Amino acid sequence: MACDRQDPLALAMQQAVCGGGKRMRPVFVLLVHEVLGRTGRQPVDVACAVEMIHAASLVLDDLPCMDDAAIRRGRPTLHRVWGEATAILAAFALLARAGEVLRSGLVAAGVAPAHRDALTARLAQVVETLCRGQLLDLGLVEQSCDLDRLEAVHAQKTGALFAFAAELGAACAGVWGEEREALLAYARNLGLAFQVKDDLLDVTASQQQTGKAQGRDAALGRTTFVSVFGVEGAQALCDELIATARDAIAPLGGAVALLTEFADYVRTRAA
Amino acid sequence: MACDRQDPLALAMQQAVCGGGKRMRPVFVLLVHEVLGRTGRQPVDVACAVEMIHAASLVLDDLPCMDDAAIRRGRPTLHRVWGEATAILAAFALLARAGEVLRSGLVAAGVAPAHRDALTARLAQVVETLCRGQLLDLGLVEQSCDLDRLEAVHAQKTGALFAFAAELGAACAGVWGEEREALLAYARNLGLAFQVKDDLLDVTASQQQTGKAQGRDAALGRTTFVSVFGVEGAQALCDELIATARDAIAPLGGAVALLTEFADYVRTRAA
């Protein structure tokens, strides 16, 4: 993203999306597209739109009124560099831009108009779901938190965007019906497993590995899969979710082997 | 907007858009559509989308890290009622929803696909412009502020959404070319005049009239048209902008008389 050196809004937007990270969601869009046998042009803009939404949501999550995070992806968070007002406005502008990148990306990927309309309509639902998940997460109280409740919150906060990534990858490959449903089930379970692993890494991995402060959840008194089920319980849950994700795509056969590897990466990642 | 009583995000979104206000921008969309001779179905959803973008931007403007406003439209501001996190997430979700309401509204209004794509692409530009205008406004320093600088900031912060409203109203009426250019010139001048009048009302009108705390700009040490040019200077500027707006649409003839009245309303409004 080229931008004017004198334009703090553009610079902050650039930091938010170009500041590193694992790129799980855009890679997932491209993986789904690839395993479905499409060898043509990759839907890169569609994948970027998903990352832009994710990046904007992280800027908000890190704000003082939410997680009050100082470090993200090994750098000071956006509001620490640019101030809160610039960070919030950059997230807002990024979301608007993501909608446009998604729309034009779907055109470039040759998705039919009716499907494009349905997918851009889904964008609004997914963003609302992310926001609702974030709010619920901020309000979680450990004493009254069981597995169903935790999973319901993170299905919204994390699972929804993974599922949308799968939906977009499949749509760009022109795939609907049962294959798509299997991929969505995979994505929802993978998204939850990713979050459980995030909670585990907060306890077990160093700041150098994750690019985030270690032990942040405990310091903030956050209710997480680890605080509720312990390290071993959370690891078992992560393994179970990964197994369920892999089972969901088993009927699709050997063509989706890359997705099995992707699930194993989520289970074993160290950062 | 119907919503679950247990859902703070939906309730906050509802307060942001259904909490009153003058509805200048959506009315302007409908007025432009009407004066262009279209008697069919009004583009109500398109007008609502513009109000949703405006409402979301006001939620952000009112935040502690920006204007730190306690009162808006005669009620406590969103973050005072729901907390900062909910307010920010509600604004974010509203913006996403606005994009979808705009898209489906343009379909319902019968705007051709290529024009729809261009207008939804414009949405992202306009939101980015609003954000940049807000940031510039927060950073204005009176000593180095001249008319060109103030106008440039408010052309972004206020004028851009007025111009977009005109553009949408004209598109829904199927009008392009010179008529549209005249309406855009009208809208840009009217938007600036509206902002100058806002600055004047901050000094001259009561909280009961405006629904906002009186003297807020001066209390915050904000650089406004009034702080730079005084009450008389700002009123003269407002009159001049209104005259320029009216001149811009004069070639369109008697059919646009309603827009002349609308400009006079902006000039003389007391709230």
Coordinates of C-alpha atoms in Angstrom, one line a residue:
Chain A
M1 CA 0.0 0.0 0.0
A2 CA 1.7 3.2 -1.2
C3 CA 1.1 6.2 1.0
D4 CA 2.0 9.8 1.6
R5 CA 4.7 10.2 4.3
Q6 CA 2.8 13.2 5.6
D7 CA -0.5 11.3 6.0
P8 CA -0.8 9.7 9.4
L9 CA -4.1 8.0 8.6
A10 CA -2.5 6.2 5.6
L11 CA 0.6 5.4 7.5
A12 CA -1.4 3.9 10.4
M13 CA -3.5 1.9 8.0
Q14 CA -0.3 0.6 6.4
Q15 CA 1.2 -0.4 9.8
A16 CA -2.0 -2.2 10.7
V17 CA -2.0 -4.4 7.5
C18 CA 1.7 -4.6 6.6
G19 CA 3.1 -5.0 10.1
G20 CA 3.6 -8.8 9.8
G21 CA 1.6 -11.5 11.4
K22 CA 1.0 -15.1 10.4
R23 CA -1.5 -14.3 7.6
M24 CA -3.6 -17.3 8.6
R25 CA -6.9 -16.1 7.2
P26 CA -5.7 -14.9 3.7
V27 CA -3.5 -18.0 3.3
F28 CA -6.6 -20.1 4.2
V29 CA -8.7 -18.3 1.5
L30 CA -5.9 -19.2 -1.1
L31 CA -5.5 -22.8 0.3
V32 CA -9.2 -23.5 0.0
H33 CA -9.2 -22.1 -3.6
E34 CA -6.2 -24.3 -4.4
V35 CA -7.3 -27.6 -2.9
L36 CA -10.6 -27.3 -4.8
G37 CA -8.5 -27.8 -7.9
R38 CA -8.4 -24.3 -9.2
T39 CA -5.1 -23.7 -10.9
G40 CA -5.9 -20.3 -12.5
R41 CA -5.4 -16.9 -11.0
Q42 CA -5.4 -16.8 -7.2
P43 CA -8.1 -14.6 -5.6
V44 CA -5.4 -12.5 -3.9
D45 CA -7.6 -9.4 -3.5
V46 CA -10.3 -11.4 -1.8
A47 CA -7.7 -12.9 0.6
C48 CA -6.3 -9.4 1.3
A49 CA -9.8 -8.1 2.1
V50 CA -10.1 -10.8 4.8
E51 CA -6.7 -9.8 6.3
M52 CA -7.7 -6.1 6.2
I53 CA -10.9 -6.9 8.3
H54 CA -8.8 -9.0 10.7
A55 CA -6.1 -6.2 11.0
A56 CA -8.8 -3.6 11.7
S57 CA -10.3 -5.8 14.3
L58 CA -6.9 -6.3 16.0
V59 CA -6.4 -2.5 16.2
L60 CA -9.7 -2.2 18.1
D61 CA -9.0 -5.2 20.3
D62 CA -5.7 -3.6 21.4
L63 CA -7.2 -0.3 22.4
P64 CA -7.0 0.9 26.1
C65 CA -10.7 0.4 26.5
M66 CA -10.4 -3.2 25.4
D67 CA -7.2 -5.3 25.9
D68 CA -4.9 -2.3 26.4
A69 CA -2.1 -4.1 24.6
A70 CA 1.3 -2.4 24.2
I71 CA 2.8 -4.9 21.7
R72 CA 1.5 -6.6 18.6
R73 CA 3.5 -8.5 16.1
G74 CA 6.6 -7.5 17.9
R75 CA 6.0 -3.7 17.5
P76 CA 4.2 -1.1 19.6
T77 CA 0.5 -1.3 18.9
L78 CA -1.1 1.2 16.6
H79 CA -2.6 3.5 19.3
R80 CA 0.8 3.5 21.1
V81 CA 2.5 4.7 17.9
W82 CA -0.2 7.1 16.5
G83 CA -2.5 7.8 19.4
E84 CA -6.0 6.5 20.0
A85 CA -7.8 8.7 17.6
T86 CA -5.7 7.9 14.6
A87 CA -5.8 4.2 15.5
I88 CA -9.6 4.1 15.7
L89 CA -10.0 6.1 12.5
A90 CA -7.5 4.0 10.7
A91 CA -9.4 0.8 11.6
F92 CA -12.6 2.4 10.4
A93 CA -11.1 3.4 7.1
L94 CA -9.5 0.0 6.7
L95 CA -12.9 -1.7 7.1
A96 CA -14.4 0.6 4.5
R97 CA -11.5 -0.2 2.1
A98 CA -11.8 -3.9 2.8
G99 CA -15.4 -3.9 1.6
E100 CA -14.3 -2.4 -1.7
V101 CA -11.3 -4.7 -2.1
L102 CA -13.6 -7.7 -1.5
R103 CA -16.1 -6.5 -4.0
S104 CA -13.6 -5.8 -6.8
G105 CA -11.7 -9.0 -5.9
L106 CA -14.8 -11.1 -6.4
V107 CA -15.3 -9.4 -9.8
A108 CA -11.7 -10.2 -10.7
A109 CA -12.2 -13.8 -9.5
G110 CA -15.1 -14.2 -11.9
V111 CA -17.7 -14.8 -9.2
A112 CA -21.2 -14.3 -10.6
P113 CA -23.1 -11.1 -9.6
A114 CA -25.8 -12.8 -7.5
H115 CA -23.1 -14.7 -5.5
R116 CA -21.0 -11.5 -5.2
D117 CA -24.0 -9.7 -3.7
A118 CA -24.6 -12.5 -1.2
L119 CA -21.0 -12.5 -0.2
T120 CA -20.7 -8.8 0.3
A121 CA -23.9 -8.9 2.3
R122 CA -22.3 -11.6 4.4
L123 CA -19.4 -9.3 5.1
A124 CA -21.6 -7.0 7.2
Q125 CA -23.0 -10.0 9.1
V126 CA -19.5 -11.3 9.8
V127 CA -18.2 -7.9 11.0
E128 CA -21.2 -7.6 13.3
T129 CA -20.5 -11.1 14.6
L130 CA -16.8 -10.3 15.2
C131 CA -17.8 -7.1 17.1
R132 CA -20.4 -9.1 19.2
G133 CA -17.9 -11.8 19.9
Q134 CA -15.3 -9.2 21.1
L135 CA -17.9 -7.6 23.4
L136 CA -18.9 -10.9 24.9
D137 CA -15.2 -11.9 25.4
L138 CA -14.6 -8.6 27.3
G139 CA -17.5 -9.5 29.6
L140 CA -16.7 -13.1 30.2
V141 CA -16.7 -14.1 33.9
E142 CA -14.7 -17.2 34.8
Q143 CA -17.0 -18.5 37.5
S144 CA -20.0 -18.8 35.2
C145 CA -18.1 -19.9 32.1
D146 CA -18.5 -23.4 30.8
L147 CA -17.3 -24.9 27.5
D148 CA -20.5 -24.1 25.6
R149 CA -20.3 -20.5 26.6
L150 CA -16.6 -20.1 25.8
E151 CA -17.0 -21.9 22.4
A152 CA -20.1 -19.7 21.6
V153 CA -18.1 -16.5 22.2
H154 CA -15.1 -17.6 20.2
A155 CA -17.2 -19.0 17.4
Q156 CA -18.2 -15.4 17.0
K157 CA -14.9 -13.7 17.7
T158 CA -12.6 -16.0 15.8
G159 CA -14.6 -18.8 14.1
A160 CA -16.8 -16.5 12.0
L161 CA -13.9 -14.9 10.0
F162 CA -12.3 -18.3 9.4
A163 CA -15.6 -19.6 8.1
F164 CA -16.0 -16.5 5.9
A165 CA -12.5 -17.1 4.5
A166 CA -13.5 -20.7 3.6
E167 CA -16.7 -19.5 2.1
L168 CA -14.8 -16.9 -0.1
G169 CA -12.2 -19.4 -1.2
A170 CA -14.9 -21.9 -2.2
A171 CA -16.9 -19.2 -4.0
C172 CA -13.9 -18.1 -6.0
A173 CA -13.4 -21.7 -7.0
G174 CA -17.0 -21.9 -8.0
V175 CA -17.8 -24.6 -5.4
W176 CA -21.1 -24.8 -3.6
G177 CA -23.2 -27.6 -2.0
E178 CA -21.8 -30.4 0.2
E179 CA -18.1 -29.7 -0.4
R180 CA -18.6 -26.1 0.7
E181 CA -20.5 -27.3 3.9
A182 CA -17.6 -29.6 4.7
L183 CA -15.1 -26.8 4.4
L184 CA -17.2 -24.5 6.6
A185 CA -17.4 -27.2 9.3
Y186 CA -13.6 -27.5 9.0
A187 CA -13.1 -23.8 9.2
R188 CA -15.3 -23.3 12.3
N189 CA -13.5 -26.0 14.2
L190 CA -10.1 -24.8 13.0
G191 CA -10.9 -21.2 14.0
L192 CA -11.8 -22.4 17.5
A193 CA -8.7 -24.5 17.7
F194 CA -6.7 -21.5 16.6
Q195 CA -8.1 -19.5 19.5
V196 CA -7.5 -22.3 22.1
K197 CA -3.9 -22.5 20.8
D198 CA -3.6 -18.7 21.2
D199 CA -4.7 -19.0 24.8
L200 CA -2.1 -21.8 25.3
L201 CA 0.7 -19.7 23.7
D202 CA -0.1 -16.8 25.9
V203 CA 1.1 -19.0 28.8
T204 CA 3.8 -21.1 27.1
A205 CA 5.5 -19.0 24.5
S206 CA 7.8 -16.0 24.8
Q207 CA 7.1 -12.5 23.5
Q208 CA 9.9 -13.1 21.0
Q209 CA 7.9 -16.1 19.6
T210 CA 4.4 -14.6 19.5
G211 CA 5.2 -10.9 19.1
K212 CA 2.8 -10.2 22.0
A213 CA 3.5 -9.8 25.7
Q214 CA 3.6 -13.1 27.5
G215 CA 1.1 -13.9 30.2
R216 CA -1.1 -11.0 29.1
D217 CA -4.4 -12.9 29.6
A218 CA -3.6 -13.8 33.2
A219 CA -2.3 -10.3 34.0
L220 CA -5.6 -8.9 32.7
G221 CA -7.6 -11.5 34.6
R222 CA -9.1 -12.7 31.3
T223 CA -11.3 -15.8 31.0
T224 CA -9.6 -18.1 28.5
F225 CA -9.7 -21.7 27.6
V226 CA -6.6 -22.1 29.7
S227 CA -7.9 -20.3 32.7
V228 CA -11.1 -22.5 32.7
F229 CA -9.6 -25.9 31.7
G230 CA -5.9 -25.6 32.5
V231 CA -3.0 -26.1 30.1
E232 CA -3.6 -29.9 29.6
G233 CA -7.4 -29.5 29.3
A234 CA -6.9 -26.7 26.7
Q235 CA -4.4 -28.8 24.7
A236 CA -6.8 -31.8 24.7
L237 CA -9.6 -29.5 23.5
C238 CA -7.4 -28.1 20.8
D239 CA -6.5 -31.6 19.6
E240 CA -10.1 -32.6 19.6
L241 CA -11.2 -29.6 17.6
I242 CA -8.4 -30.3 15.1
A243 CA -9.5 -33.9 14.8
T244 CA -13.1 -32.8 14.2
A245 CA -11.9 -30.3 11.6
R246 CA -9.9 -33.0 9.8
D247 CA -12.9 -35.4 10.0
A248 CA -15.1 -32.8 8.4
I249 CA -13.0 -32.7 5.2
A250 CA -12.2 -36.4 5.1
P251 CA -15.0 -37.1 2.6
L252 CA -13.4 -34.7 0.1
G253 CA -10.5 -37.2 -0.3
G254 CA -6.8 -36.7 -1.0
A255 CA -7.2 -33.5 -2.9
V256 CA -7.5 -31.6 0.4
A257 CA -4.3 -33.0 2.0
L258 CA -3.0 -29.4 2.2
L259 CA -5.8 -28.6 4.6
T260 CA -4.9 -31.5 6.8
E261 CA -1.3 -30.1 6.9
F262 CA -2.8 -26.6 7.7
A263 CA -4.8 -28.0 10.6
D264 CA -1.6 -29.7 12.0
Y265 CA 0.2 -26.4 11.7
V266 CA -2.5 -24.7 13.8
R267 CA -2.2 -27.5 16.4
T268 CA 1.6 -27.5 16.7
R269 CA 2.5 -23.9 16.0
A270 CA 4.9 -22.2 18.4
A271 CA 4.0 -18.6 17.6
Chain B
M1 CA -34.2 -1.4 13.6
A2 CA -35.5 -4.3 15.7
C3 CA -33.1 -5.8 18.2
D4 CA -32.7 -8.2 21.1
R5 CA -33.0 -6.4 24.5
Q6 CA -30.2 -8.6 25.7
D7 CA -27.8 -7.5 22.9
P8 CA -25.8 -4.3 23.9
L9 CA -24.2 -4.1 20.5
A10 CA -27.6 -4.0 18.7
L11 CA -29.0 -1.6 21.3
A12 CA -26.0 0.7 20.9
M13 CA -26.3 0.6 17.1
Q14 CA -30.0 1.4 17.5
Q15 CA -29.3 4.4 19.7
A16 CA -26.7 5.7 17.3
V17 CA -29.0 5.8 14.3
C18 CA -32.5 6.2 15.9
G19 CA -31.6 8.7 18.6
G20 CA -32.9 11.8 16.7
G21 CA -31.0 14.4 14.9
K22 CA -31.8 16.6 11.9
R23 CA -31.4 13.9 9.3
M24 CA -29.9 16.5 6.9
R25 CA -28.0 14.0 4.8
P26 CA -30.7 11.4 4.1
V27 CA -33.2 14.2 3.5
F28 CA -30.8 15.7 1.1
V29 CA -30.5 12.4 -0.8
L30 CA -34.3 12.3 -1.2
L31 CA -34.5 16.0 -2.1
V32 CA -32.0 15.6 -4.9
H33 CA -33.9 12.6 -6.2
E34 CA -37.2 14.5 -6.0
V35 CA -36.1 17.8 -7.6
L36 CA -34.6 15.8 -10.5
G37 CA -38.2 15.0 -11.4
R38 CA -38.4 11.4 -10.1
T39 CA -41.8 10.7 -8.7
G40 CA -41.4 6.9 -8.3
R41 CA -40.2 5.0 -5.3
Q42 CA -37.9 7.1 -3.1
P43 CA -34.4 5.6 -2.5
V44 CA -35.0 5.4 1.2
D45 CA -32.4 2.7 1.9
V46 CA -29.7 4.6 0.1
A47 CA -30.6 7.7 2.2
C48 CA -30.5 5.5 5.4
A49 CA -27.1 4.2 4.5
V50 CA -25.8 7.8 4.4
E51 CA -27.3 8.5 7.8
M52 CA -25.8 5.3 9.2
I53 CA -22.3 6.4 8.0
H54 CA -22.9 9.8 9.6
A55 CA -24.2 8.3 12.8
A56 CA -21.1 6.0 13.1
S57 CA -18.8 8.9 12.5
L58 CA -20.5 10.9 15.2
V59 CA -20.0 8.0 17.7
L60 CA -16.3 8.2 17.0
D61 CA -16.1 12.0 17.1
D62 CA -17.7 12.0 20.6
L63 CA -15.2 9.5 22.1
P64 CA -12.9 10.6 25.0
C65 CA -9.9 10.5 22.7
M66 CA -11.5 12.9 20.2
D67 CA -14.1 15.5 21.3
D68 CA -14.9 13.8 24.6
A69 CA -18.6 14.8 24.3
A70 CA -21.1 14.0 27.1
I71 CA -24.3 15.0 25.2
R72 CA -25.4 14.3 21.7
R73 CA -28.9 14.9 20.3
G74 CA -30.1 15.7 23.9
R75 CA -29.0 12.4 25.3
P76 CA -25.8 11.0 26.9
T77 CA -23.4 10.0 24.1
L78 CA -23.0 6.4 23.2
H79 CA -19.8 5.7 25.2
R80 CA -21.4 7.4 28.2
V81 CA -24.3 5.0 28.1
W82 CA -22.6 1.8 26.9
G83 CA -18.9 2.3 27.6
E84 CA -16.2 3.0 25.1
A85 CA -15.7 -0.6 23.8
T86 CA -19.3 -1.0 22.9
A87 CA -19.5 2.4 21.3
I88 CA -16.5 1.8 19.1
L89 CA -17.7 -1.7 18.1
A90 CA -21.2 -0.4 17.4
A91 CA -19.7 2.3 15.1
F92 CA -17.7 -0.4 13.3
A93 CA -20.7 -2.7 12.9
L94 CA -22.8 0.2 11.7
L95 CA -20.3 1.1 9.0
A96 CA -20.3 -2.5 7.8
R97 CA -24.1 -2.6 7.7
A98 CA -24.2 0.8 5.9
G99 CA -22.2 -0.7 3.1
E100 CA -24.7 -3.5 2.7
V101 CA -27.8 -1.2 3.0
L102 CA -26.2 1.1 0.3
R103 CA -25.6 -1.8 -2.0
S104 CA -29.1 -3.3 -1.7
G105 CA -30.6 0.1 -1.8
L106 CA -28.9 0.9 -5.1
V107 CA -30.3 -2.4 -6.5
A108 CA -33.8 -1.5 -5.3
A109 CA -33.5 2.0 -6.8
G110 CA -32.7 0.4 -10.2
V111 CA -29.2 1.8 -10.5
A112 CA -27.3 -0.1 -13.2
P113 CA -24.6 -2.6 -12.0
A114 CA -21.6 -0.6 -13.3
H115 CA -22.8 2.6 -11.6
R116 CA -23.6 0.6 -8.4
D117 CA -20.0 -0.7 -8.4
A118 CA -18.6 2.8 -8.9
L119 CA -20.8 4.2 -6.0
T120 CA -19.9 1.4 -3.6
A121 CA -16.3 2.0 -4.4
R122 CA -16.8 5.7 -3.7
L123 CA -18.2 4.8 -0.3
A124 CA -14.7 3.6 0.8
Q125 CA -13.1 6.8 -0.5
V126 CA -15.7 8.9 1.3
V127 CA -15.2 7.1 4.6
E128 CA -11.4 7.5 4.3
T129 CA -11.9 11.2 3.6
L130 CA -14.2 11.7 6.6
C131 CA -11.6 10.0 8.8
R132 CA -8.8 12.1 7.4
G133 CA -10.9 15.3 7.9
Q134 CA -11.6 14.3 11.5
L135 CA -7.9 13.7 12.2
L136 CA -6.9 17.0 10.6
D137 CA -9.6 18.8 12.6
L138 CA -8.3 17.4 15.8
G139 CA -4.9 18.7 14.9
L140 CA -5.8 22.2 13.8
V141 CA -3.8 25.0 15.5
E142 CA -5.4 28.4 15.4
Q143 CA -2.3 30.5 15.0
S144 CA -1.4 28.8 11.6
C145 CA -5.0 28.4 10.4
D146 CA -6.3 30.4 7.5
L147 CA -9.5 30.2 5.5
D148 CA -8.0 27.8 2.9
R149 CA -6.8 25.4 5.6
L150 CA -10.1 25.4 7.5
E151 CA -12.1 25.0 4.3
A152 CA -9.9 22.1 3.2
V153 CA -10.3 20.3 6.5
H154 CA -14.1 20.7 6.6
A155 CA -14.5 19.9 2.9
Q156 CA -13.2 16.5 4.0
K157 CA -14.9 16.2 7.4
T158 CA -18.3 17.5 6.3
G159 CA -18.4 18.4 2.6
A160 CA -17.5 14.9 1.3
L161 CA -20.6 13.2 2.8
F162 CA -22.9 16.0 1.6
A163 CA -21.4 15.6 -1.9
F164 CA -21.8 11.8 -1.7
A165 CA -25.5 12.3 -0.7
A166 CA -26.0 14.4 -3.8
E167 CA -24.2 11.9 -6.0
L168 CA -26.4 9.1 -4.7
G169 CA -29.6 11.0 -5.1
A170 CA -28.7 11.9 -8.6
A171 CA -27.6 8.4 -9.5
C172 CA -30.9 7.0 -8.1
A173 CA -32.7 9.5 -10.4
G174 CA -30.5 8.3 -13.3
V175 CA -28.9 11.7 -13.7
W176 CA -25.3 12.2 -14.9
G177 CA -23.4 14.9 -16.7
E178 CA -23.7 18.6 -16.1
E179 CA -26.8 18.5 -13.8
R180 CA -24.9 16.2 -11.5
E181 CA -21.8 18.4 -11.5
A182 CA -24.0 21.4 -10.5
L183 CA -25.5 19.4 -7.7
L184 CA -22.1 18.4 -6.4
A185 CA -20.9 22.0 -6.4
Y186 CA -24.1 22.9 -4.5
A187 CA -23.5 20.1 -2.0
R188 CA -19.9 20.9 -1.3
N189 CA -20.7 24.5 -0.6
L190 CA -23.8 23.6 1.4
G191 CA -21.8 21.1 3.5
L192 CA -19.2 23.8 4.4
A193 CA -21.9 26.3 5.2
F194 CA -23.5 23.7 7.4
Q195 CA -20.2 23.3 9.3
V196 CA -19.8 27.1 9.7
K197 CA -23.3 27.3 11.0
D198 CA -22.6 24.5 13.5
D199 CA -19.6 26.5 14.8
L200 CA -21.9 29.6 15.1
L201 CA -24.6 27.6 16.9
D202 CA -22.0 26.3 19.4
V203 CA -21.6 29.9 20.5
T204 CA -25.1 31.3 20.0
A205 CA -27.6 28.5 20.7
S206 CA -28.5 26.7 23.9
Q207 CA -28.1 23.0 24.7
Q208 CA -31.9 22.7 24.5
Q209 CA -31.8 23.9 20.9
T210 CA -28.9 21.9 19.6
G211 CA -29.0 18.8 21.9
K212 CA -25.2 19.4 22.5
A213 CA -23.4 21.2 25.3
Q214 CA -23.1 25.0 24.5
G215 CA -19.7 26.6 24.2
R216 CA -18.0 23.1 23.8
D217 CA -15.6 24.2 21.0
A218 CA -14.2 27.1 23.1
A219 CA -14.0 24.9 26.2
L220 CA -11.9 22.4 24.3
G221 CA -9.8 25.2 22.7
R222 CA -10.9 24.0 19.2
T223 CA -10.1 25.9 16.1
T224 CA -13.3 26.7 14.4
F225 CA -14.6 29.2 11.8
V226 CA -15.8 31.3 14.7
S227 CA -12.5 31.2 16.7
V228 CA -10.7 32.3 13.6
F229 CA -13.1 34.8 12.0
G230 CA -15.4 35.8 14.9
V231 CA -19.2 35.5 14.9
E232 CA -19.7 38.2 12.2
G233 CA -17.0 36.9 10.0
A234 CA -18.3 33.3 10.2
Q235 CA -21.9 34.4 9.5
A236 CA -20.7 36.4 6.4
L237 CA -18.8 33.3 5.3
C238 CA -21.9 31.1 5.8
D239 CA -24.0 33.5 3.7
E240 CA -21.4 33.6 1.0
L241 CA -21.2 29.8 0.8
I242 CA -25.0 29.5 0.7
A243 CA -25.1 32.1 -2.1
T244 CA -22.4 30.1 -4.0
A245 CA -24.4 26.9 -3.5
R246 CA -27.6 28.6 -4.8
D247 CA -25.7 30.0 -7.8
A248 CA -24.4 26.5 -8.6
I249 CA -27.9 25.1 -9.2
A250 CA -29.4 28.3 -10.8
P251 CA -28.8 26.8 -14.3
L252 CA -31.1 23.9 -13.4
G253 CA -34.1 26.3 -13.3
G254 CA -37.3 26.3 -11.2
A255 CA -37.4 22.6 -10.7
V256 CA -34.8 22.8 -8.0
A257 CA -36.6 25.4 -5.9
L258 CA -36.7 22.9 -3.0
L259 CA -32.9 22.9 -2.9
T260 CA -32.9 26.7 -2.7
E261 CA -35.3 26.4 0.3
F262 CA -33.0 23.7 1.8
A263 CA -30.0 26.1 1.5
D264 CA -32.0 28.8 3.3
Y265 CA -32.8 26.4 6.0
V266 CA -29.1 25.6 6.5
R267 CA -28.4 29.3 6.7
T268 CA -31.1 30.2 9.2
R269 CA -31.4 27.1 11.3
A270 CA -31.5 27.6 15.0
A271 CA -30.6 24.0 16.0

